[in-house]
Structure formats: C-alpha cells, structure tokens
Coordinates of N, CA, C and O in Angstrom, one line a residue:
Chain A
X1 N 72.5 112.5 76.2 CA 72.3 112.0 74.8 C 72.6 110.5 74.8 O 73.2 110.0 75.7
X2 N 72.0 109.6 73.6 CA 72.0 108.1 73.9 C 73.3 108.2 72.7 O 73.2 108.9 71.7
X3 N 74.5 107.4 73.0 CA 75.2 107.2 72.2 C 75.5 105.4 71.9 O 75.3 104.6 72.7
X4 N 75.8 105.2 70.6 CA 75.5 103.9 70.2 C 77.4 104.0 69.7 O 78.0 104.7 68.9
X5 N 77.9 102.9 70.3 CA 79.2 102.1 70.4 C 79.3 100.9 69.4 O 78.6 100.0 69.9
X6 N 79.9 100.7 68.1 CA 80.3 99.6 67.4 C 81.6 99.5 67.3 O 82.4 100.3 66.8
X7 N 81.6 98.0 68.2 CA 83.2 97.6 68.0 C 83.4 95.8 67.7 O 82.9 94.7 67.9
X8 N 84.3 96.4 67.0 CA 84.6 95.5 65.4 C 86.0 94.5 66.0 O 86.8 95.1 66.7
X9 N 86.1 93.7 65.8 CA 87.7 92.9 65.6 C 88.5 94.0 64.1 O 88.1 94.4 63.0
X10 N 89.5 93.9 64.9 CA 90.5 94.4 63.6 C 90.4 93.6 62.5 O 90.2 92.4 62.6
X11 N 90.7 94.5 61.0 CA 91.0 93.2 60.0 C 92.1 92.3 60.2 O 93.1 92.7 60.8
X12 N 91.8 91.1 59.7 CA 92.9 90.0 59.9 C 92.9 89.4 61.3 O 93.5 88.4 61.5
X13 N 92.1 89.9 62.0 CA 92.3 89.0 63.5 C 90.9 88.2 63.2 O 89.7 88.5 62.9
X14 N 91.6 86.6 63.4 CA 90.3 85.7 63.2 C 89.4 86.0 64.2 O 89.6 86.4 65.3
X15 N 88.4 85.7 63.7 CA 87.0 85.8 64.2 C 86.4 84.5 64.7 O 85.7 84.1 63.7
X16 N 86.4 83.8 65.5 CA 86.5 82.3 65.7 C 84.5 82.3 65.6 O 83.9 81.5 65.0
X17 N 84.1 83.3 66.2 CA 82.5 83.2 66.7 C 81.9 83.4 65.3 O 81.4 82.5 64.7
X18 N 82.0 84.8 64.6 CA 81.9 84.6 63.0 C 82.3 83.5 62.3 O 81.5 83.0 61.5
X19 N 83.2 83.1 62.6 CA 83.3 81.7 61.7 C 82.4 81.0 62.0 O 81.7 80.6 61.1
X20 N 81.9 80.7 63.3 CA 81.2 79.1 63.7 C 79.6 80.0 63.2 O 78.7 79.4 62.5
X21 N 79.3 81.1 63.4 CA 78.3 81.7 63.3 C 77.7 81.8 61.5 O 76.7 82.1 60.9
X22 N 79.0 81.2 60.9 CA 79.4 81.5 59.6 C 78.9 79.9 58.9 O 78.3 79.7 57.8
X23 N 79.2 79.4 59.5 CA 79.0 78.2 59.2 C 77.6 77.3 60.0 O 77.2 76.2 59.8
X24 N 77.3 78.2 60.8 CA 76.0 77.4 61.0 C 74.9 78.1 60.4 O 73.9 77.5 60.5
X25 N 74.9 79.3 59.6 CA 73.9 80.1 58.7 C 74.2 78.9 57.2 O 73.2 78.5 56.6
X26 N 75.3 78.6 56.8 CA 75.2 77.3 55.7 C 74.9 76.2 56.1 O 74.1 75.7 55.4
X27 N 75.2 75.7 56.9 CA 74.7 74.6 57.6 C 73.0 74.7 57.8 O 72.5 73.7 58.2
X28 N 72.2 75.7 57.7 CA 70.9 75.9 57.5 C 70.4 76.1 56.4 O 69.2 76.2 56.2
X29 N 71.4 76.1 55.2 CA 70.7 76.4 53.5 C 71.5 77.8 53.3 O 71.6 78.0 52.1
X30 N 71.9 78.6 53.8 CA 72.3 79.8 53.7 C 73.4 80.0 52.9 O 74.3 80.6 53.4
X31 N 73.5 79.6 51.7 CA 75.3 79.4 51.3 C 75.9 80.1 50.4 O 77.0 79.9 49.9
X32 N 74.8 81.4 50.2 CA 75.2 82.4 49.8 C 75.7 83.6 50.9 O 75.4 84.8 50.9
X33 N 76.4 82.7 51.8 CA 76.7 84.2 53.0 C 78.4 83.9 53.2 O 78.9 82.9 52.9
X34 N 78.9 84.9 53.6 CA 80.1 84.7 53.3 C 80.6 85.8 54.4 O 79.9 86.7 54.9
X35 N 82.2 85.7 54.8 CA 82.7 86.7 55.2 C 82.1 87.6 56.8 O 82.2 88.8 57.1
X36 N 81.4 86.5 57.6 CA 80.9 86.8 58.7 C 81.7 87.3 59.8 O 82.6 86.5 60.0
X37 N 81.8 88.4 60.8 CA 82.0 89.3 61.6 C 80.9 89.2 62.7 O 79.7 89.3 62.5
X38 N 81.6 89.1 63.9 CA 80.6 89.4 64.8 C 81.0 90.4 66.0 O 81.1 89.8 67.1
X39 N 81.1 91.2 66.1 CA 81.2 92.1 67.3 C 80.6 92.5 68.1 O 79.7 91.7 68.3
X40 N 80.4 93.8 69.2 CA 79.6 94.1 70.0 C 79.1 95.0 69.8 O 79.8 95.8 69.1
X41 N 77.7 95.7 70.2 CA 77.2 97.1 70.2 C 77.0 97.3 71.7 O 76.7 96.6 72.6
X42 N 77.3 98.6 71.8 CA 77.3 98.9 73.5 C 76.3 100.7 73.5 O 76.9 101.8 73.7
X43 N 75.3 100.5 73.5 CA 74.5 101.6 73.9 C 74.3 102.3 75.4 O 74.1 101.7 76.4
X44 N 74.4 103.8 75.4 CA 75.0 104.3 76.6 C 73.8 105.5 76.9 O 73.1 105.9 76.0
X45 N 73.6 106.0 78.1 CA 73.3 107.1 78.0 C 74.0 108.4 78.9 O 74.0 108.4 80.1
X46 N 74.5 109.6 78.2 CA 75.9 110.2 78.5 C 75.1 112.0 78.6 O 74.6 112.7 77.7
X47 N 75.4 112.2 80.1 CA 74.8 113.5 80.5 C 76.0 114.6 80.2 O 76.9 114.9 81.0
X48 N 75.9 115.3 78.9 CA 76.9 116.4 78.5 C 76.0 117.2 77.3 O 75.3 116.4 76.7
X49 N 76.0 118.2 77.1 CA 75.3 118.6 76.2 C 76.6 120.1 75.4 O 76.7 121.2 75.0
X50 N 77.0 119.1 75.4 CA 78.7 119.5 74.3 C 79.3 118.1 73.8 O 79.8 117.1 74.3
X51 N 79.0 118.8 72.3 CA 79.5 117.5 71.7 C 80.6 116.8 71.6 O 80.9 115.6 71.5
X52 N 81.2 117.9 71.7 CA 83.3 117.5 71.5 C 83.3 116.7 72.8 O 83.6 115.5 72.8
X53 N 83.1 117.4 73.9 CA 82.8 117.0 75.3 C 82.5 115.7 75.3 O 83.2 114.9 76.0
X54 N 81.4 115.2 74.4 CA 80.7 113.9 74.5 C 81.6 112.9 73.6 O 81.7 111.7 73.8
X55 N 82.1 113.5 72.6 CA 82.8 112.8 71.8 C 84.7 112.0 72.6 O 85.2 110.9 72.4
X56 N 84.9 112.9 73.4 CA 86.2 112.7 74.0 C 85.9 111.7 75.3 O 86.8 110.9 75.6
X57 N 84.8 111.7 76.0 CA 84.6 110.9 77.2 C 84.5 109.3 76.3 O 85.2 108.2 76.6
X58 N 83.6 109.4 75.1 CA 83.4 108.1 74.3 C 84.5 107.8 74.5 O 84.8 107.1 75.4
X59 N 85.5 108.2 73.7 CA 86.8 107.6 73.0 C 87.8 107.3 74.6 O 88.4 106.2 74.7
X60 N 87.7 108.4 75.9 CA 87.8 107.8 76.5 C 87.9 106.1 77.6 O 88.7 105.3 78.1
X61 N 86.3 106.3 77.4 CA 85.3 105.3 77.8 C 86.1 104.0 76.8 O 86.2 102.9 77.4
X62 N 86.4 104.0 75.9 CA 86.6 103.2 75.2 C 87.6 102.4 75.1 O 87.7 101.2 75.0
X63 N 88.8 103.4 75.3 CA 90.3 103.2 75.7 C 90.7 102.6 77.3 O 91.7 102.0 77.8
X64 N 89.3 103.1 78.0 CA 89.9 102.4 79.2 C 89.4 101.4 79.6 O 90.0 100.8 80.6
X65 N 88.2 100.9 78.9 CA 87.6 99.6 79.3 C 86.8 98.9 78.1 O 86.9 97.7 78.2
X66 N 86.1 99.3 77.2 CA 85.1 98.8 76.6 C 85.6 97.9 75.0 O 85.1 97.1 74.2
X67 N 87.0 98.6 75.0 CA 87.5 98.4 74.0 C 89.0 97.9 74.4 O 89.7 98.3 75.4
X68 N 89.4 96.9 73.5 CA 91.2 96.0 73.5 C 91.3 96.3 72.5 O 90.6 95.8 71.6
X69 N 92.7 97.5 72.2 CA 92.9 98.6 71.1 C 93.8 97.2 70.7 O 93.6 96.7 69.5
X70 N 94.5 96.8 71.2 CA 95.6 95.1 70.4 C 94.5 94.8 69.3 O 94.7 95.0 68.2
X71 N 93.4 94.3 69.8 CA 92.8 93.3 68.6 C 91.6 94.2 67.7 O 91.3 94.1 66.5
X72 N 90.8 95.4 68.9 CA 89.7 96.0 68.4 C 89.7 97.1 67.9 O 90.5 97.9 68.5
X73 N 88.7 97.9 66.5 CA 88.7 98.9 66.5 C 87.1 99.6 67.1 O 86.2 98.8 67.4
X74 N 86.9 100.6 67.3 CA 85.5 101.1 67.8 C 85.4 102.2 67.1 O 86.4 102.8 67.0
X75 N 83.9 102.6 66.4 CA 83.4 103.7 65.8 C 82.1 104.1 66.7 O 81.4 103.2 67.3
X76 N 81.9 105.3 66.8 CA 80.9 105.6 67.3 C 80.1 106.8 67.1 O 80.7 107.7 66.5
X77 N 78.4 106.9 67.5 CA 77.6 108.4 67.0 C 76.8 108.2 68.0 O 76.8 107.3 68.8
X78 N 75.9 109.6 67.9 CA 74.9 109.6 68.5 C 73.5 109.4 68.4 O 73.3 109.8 67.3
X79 N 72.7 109.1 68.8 CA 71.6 108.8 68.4 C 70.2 109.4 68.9 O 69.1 109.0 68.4
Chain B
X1 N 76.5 92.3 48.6 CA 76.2 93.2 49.5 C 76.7 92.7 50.7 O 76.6 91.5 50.9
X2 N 77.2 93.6 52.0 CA 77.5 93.9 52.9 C 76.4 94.2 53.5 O 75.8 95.1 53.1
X3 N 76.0 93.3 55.0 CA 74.7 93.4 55.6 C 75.2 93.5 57.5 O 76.0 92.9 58.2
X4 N 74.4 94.5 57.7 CA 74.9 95.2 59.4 C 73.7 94.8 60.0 O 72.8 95.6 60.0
X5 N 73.6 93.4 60.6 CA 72.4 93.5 61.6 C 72.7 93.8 62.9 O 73.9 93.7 63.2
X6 N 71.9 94.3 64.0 CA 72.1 95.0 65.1 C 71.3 94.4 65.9 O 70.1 94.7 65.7
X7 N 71.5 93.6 66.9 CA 70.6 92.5 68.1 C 70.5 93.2 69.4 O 71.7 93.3 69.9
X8 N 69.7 93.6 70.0 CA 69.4 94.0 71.1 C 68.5 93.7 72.0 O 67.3 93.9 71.6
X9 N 68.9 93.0 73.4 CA 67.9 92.9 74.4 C 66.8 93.9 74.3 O 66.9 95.1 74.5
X10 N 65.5 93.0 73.9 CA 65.1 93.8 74.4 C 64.1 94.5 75.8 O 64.1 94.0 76.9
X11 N 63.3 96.0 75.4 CA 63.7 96.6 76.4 C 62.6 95.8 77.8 O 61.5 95.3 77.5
X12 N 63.2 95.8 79.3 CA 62.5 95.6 80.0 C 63.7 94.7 80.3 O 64.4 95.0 81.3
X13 N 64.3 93.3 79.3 CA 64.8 92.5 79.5 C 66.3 93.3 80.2 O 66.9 94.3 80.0
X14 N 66.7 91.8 81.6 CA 67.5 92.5 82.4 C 68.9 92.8 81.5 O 68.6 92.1 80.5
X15 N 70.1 93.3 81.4 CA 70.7 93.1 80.8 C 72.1 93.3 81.8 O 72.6 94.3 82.3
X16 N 72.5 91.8 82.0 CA 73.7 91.7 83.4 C 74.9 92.1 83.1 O 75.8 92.4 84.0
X17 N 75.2 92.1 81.8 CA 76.6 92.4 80.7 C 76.6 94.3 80.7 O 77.6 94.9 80.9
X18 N 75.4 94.7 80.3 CA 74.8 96.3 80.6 C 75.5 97.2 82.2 O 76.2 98.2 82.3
X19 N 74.8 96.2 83.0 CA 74.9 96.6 84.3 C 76.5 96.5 84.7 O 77.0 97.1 85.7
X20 N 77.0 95.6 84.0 CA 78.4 95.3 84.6 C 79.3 96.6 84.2 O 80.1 97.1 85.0
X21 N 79.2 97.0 82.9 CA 79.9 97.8 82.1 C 79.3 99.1 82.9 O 79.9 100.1 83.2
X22 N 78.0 98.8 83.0 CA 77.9 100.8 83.7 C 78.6 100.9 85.0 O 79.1 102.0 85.3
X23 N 78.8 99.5 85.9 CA 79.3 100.0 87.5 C 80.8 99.9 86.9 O 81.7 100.6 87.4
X24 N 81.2 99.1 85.9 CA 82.6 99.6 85.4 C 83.1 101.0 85.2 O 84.1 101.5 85.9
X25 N 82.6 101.4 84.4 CA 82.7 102.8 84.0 C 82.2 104.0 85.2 O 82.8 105.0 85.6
X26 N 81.3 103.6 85.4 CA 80.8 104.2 87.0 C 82.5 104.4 87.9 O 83.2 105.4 88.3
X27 N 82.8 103.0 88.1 CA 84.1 103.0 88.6 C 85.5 103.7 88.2 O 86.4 103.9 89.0
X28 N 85.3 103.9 86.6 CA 86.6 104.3 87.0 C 86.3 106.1 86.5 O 87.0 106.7 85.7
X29 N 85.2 106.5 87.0 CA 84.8 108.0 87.0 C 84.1 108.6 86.2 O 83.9 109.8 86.1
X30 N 83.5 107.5 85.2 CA 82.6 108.3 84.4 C 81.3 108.1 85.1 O 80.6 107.1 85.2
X31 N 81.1 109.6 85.7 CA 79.9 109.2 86.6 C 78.5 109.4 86.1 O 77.5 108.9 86.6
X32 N 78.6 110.6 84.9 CA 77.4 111.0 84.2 C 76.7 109.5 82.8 O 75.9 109.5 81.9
X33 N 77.8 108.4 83.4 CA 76.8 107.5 82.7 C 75.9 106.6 83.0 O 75.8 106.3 84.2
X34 N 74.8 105.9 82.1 CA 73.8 105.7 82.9 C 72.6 104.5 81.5 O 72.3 104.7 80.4
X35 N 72.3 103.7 82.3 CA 71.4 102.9 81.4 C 72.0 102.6 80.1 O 71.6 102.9 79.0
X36 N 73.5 101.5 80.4 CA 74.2 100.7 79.7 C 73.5 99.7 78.8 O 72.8 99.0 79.5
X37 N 73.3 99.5 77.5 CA 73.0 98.2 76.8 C 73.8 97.3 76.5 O 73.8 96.8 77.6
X38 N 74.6 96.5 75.9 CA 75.4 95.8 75.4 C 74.7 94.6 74.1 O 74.9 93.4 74.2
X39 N 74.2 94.9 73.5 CA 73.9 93.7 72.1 C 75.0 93.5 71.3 O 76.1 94.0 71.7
X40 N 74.8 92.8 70.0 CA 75.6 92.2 69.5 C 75.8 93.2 68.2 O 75.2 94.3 68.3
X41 N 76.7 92.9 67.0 CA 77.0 93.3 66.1 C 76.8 92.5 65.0 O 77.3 91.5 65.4
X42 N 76.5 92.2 63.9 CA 77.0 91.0 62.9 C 77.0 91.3 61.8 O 75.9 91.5 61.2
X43 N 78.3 91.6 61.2 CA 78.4 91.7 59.8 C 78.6 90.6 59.1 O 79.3 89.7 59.4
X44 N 77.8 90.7 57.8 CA 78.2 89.6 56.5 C 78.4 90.2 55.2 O 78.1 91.4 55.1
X45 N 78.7 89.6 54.4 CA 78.5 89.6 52.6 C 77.4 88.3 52.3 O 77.3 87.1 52.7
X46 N 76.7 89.2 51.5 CA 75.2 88.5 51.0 C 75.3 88.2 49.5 O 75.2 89.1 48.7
X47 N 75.3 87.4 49.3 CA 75.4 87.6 48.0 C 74.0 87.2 47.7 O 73.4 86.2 48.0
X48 N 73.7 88.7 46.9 CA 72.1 89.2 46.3 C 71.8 90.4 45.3 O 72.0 91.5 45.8
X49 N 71.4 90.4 44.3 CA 71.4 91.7 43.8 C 69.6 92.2 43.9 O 69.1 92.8 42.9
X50 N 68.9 91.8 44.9 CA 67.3 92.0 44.7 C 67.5 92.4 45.9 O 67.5 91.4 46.7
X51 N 67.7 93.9 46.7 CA 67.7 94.0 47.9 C 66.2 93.4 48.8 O 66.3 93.3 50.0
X52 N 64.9 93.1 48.1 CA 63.7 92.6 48.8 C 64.5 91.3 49.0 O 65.1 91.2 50.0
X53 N 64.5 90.5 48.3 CA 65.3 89.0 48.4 C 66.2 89.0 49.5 O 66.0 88.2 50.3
X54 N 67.6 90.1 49.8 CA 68.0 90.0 50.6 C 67.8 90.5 51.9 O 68.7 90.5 52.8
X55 N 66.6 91.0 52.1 CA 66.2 91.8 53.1 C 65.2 90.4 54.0 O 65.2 90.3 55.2
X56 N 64.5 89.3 53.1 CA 64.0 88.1 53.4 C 65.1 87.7 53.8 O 65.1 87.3 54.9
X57 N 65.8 87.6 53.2 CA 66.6 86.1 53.6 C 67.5 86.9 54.7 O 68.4 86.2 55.2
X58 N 67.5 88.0 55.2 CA 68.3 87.9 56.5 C 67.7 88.0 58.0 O 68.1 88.0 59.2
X59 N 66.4 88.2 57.3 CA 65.0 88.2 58.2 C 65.1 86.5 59.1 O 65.0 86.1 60.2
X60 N 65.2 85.9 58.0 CA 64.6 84.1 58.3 C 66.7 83.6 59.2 O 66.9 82.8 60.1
X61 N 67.7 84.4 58.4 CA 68.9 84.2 59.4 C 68.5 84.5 60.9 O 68.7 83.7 61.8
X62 N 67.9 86.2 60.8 CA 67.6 86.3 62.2 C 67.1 85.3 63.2 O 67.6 84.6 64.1
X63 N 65.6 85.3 62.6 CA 65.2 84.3 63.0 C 65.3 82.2 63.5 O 64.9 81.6 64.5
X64 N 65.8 82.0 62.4 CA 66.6 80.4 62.3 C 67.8 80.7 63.5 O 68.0 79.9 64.4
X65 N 68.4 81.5 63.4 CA 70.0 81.1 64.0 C 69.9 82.3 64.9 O 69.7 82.3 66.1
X66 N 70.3 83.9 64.0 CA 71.0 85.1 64.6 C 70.5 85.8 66.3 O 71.0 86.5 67.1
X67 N 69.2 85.2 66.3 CA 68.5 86.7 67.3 C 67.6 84.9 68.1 O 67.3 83.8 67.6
X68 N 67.5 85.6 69.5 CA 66.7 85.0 70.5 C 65.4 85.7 70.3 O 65.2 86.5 71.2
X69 N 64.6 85.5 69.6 CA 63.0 86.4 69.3 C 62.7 86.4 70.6 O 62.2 87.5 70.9
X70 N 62.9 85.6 71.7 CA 61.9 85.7 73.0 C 62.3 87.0 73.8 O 61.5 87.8 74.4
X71 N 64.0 87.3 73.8 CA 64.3 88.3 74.5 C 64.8 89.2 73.6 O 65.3 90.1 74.3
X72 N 65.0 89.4 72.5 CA 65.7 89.6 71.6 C 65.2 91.0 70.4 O 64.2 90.6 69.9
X73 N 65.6 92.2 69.9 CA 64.8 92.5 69.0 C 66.5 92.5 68.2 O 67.6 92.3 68.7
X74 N 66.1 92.7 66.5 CA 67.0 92.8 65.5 C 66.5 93.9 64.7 O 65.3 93.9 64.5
X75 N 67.2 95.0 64.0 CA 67.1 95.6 62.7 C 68.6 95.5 61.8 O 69.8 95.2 62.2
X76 N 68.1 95.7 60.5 CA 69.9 95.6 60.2 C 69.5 96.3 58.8 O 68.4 96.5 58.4
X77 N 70.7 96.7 58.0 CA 70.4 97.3 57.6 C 71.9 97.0 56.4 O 72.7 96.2 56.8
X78 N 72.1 97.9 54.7 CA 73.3 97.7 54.1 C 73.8 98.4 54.5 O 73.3 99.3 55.3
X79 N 75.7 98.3 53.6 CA 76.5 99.1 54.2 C 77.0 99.3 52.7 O 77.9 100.0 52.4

C-alpha cells in the first residue's frame, strides 16, 4: 500500500522557512496570506496487507527516524 | 480559509532526500519498504471568501514562488 506521511512543526515552534516563505509570497503582491507553515510530506510504499500492521510500522517508522517528536507532530493515511 | 498545498518531485525526477530515507529505514529494519518520496508541505491562511478567487491566487503562489514547475508538480487543496 502507498502511504502518505505529513509532518508539521509543533504549534508554537517558530517556523523560520514559513516565515521567510511568508514574506516572500507578500513581497510578490500576496498580502492577503498569513500564518504560513511549511513542513514535509514523505510518501512510502509499505508491503503488509493488514492495516493495524501497517498503521504501527508508520508510527514506528516515524519515531525512529522520519520524525523529531521535541519539535514535530506527524499524521498519516493511506492512499 | 486555511490552504494545504502538497509539492512533489515529480515522477521520473531523481529524488536523493527519497533514496536517503529508504536506505535509512532499510537500515534500521524496515525492510518491506520501498520507493520513498519526500516533498514538501505548505500551509497558509488565505484570506478569501470566493473559493474560485482563492483557488487562482494560490495557483499563481505556486507558480511565482512555491513549486519548481520544471521538476516539480503541486495540488492543494482546503482544510
């Protein structure tokens, strides 16, 4: 199954790339944008055909490398 | 509105950040994984109440600033 990974900065932890990313979308005319986040998507493809199965290696996968539980949160499905 | 665009190499394009995370995870045992992606995430607030209006104007973000068109594809979508 192809599973699709979004991981977010925690609320409250500055977002330095959002910001600059934030400010160069107004700096082009854009100045109705506000409140910019930028994180990662990490698309996978994961040989289990049990879902809990599939669900627990994610969270694994996540905890041991793809995610910094200090600063990041991660949600994830399948696709 | 709250706007989820989703940036992804696209397909063909090599992806070295992809490959790194699969021989990562490869490494530390997850061996049923396979054909890693890694793109980006970008959340904003739009301020728009004509979702056509704001569906342009984050089209022309993509394009001006958010996404590399040459290697690049984008969808995004509200939240």
């Amino acid at each position: 199954m192809r599973v699709q990974v979004l991981v977010r900065l925690k609320p409250g932890v500055l977002d330095v790339q959002g910001k600059a990313v934030e400010k160069g979308l107004q700096g082009l005319g854009f100045s109705d944008v506000d409140n910019v986040r930028v994180g990662r998507l990490i698309e996978l493809d994961l040989e289990s055909d049990n879902l809990d199965d599939a669900k627990a290696k994610v969270s694994q996968m996540c905890e041991k490398l793809l995610v910094n539980g200090v600063i990041e949160n991660f949600e994830f499905c399948t696709l």
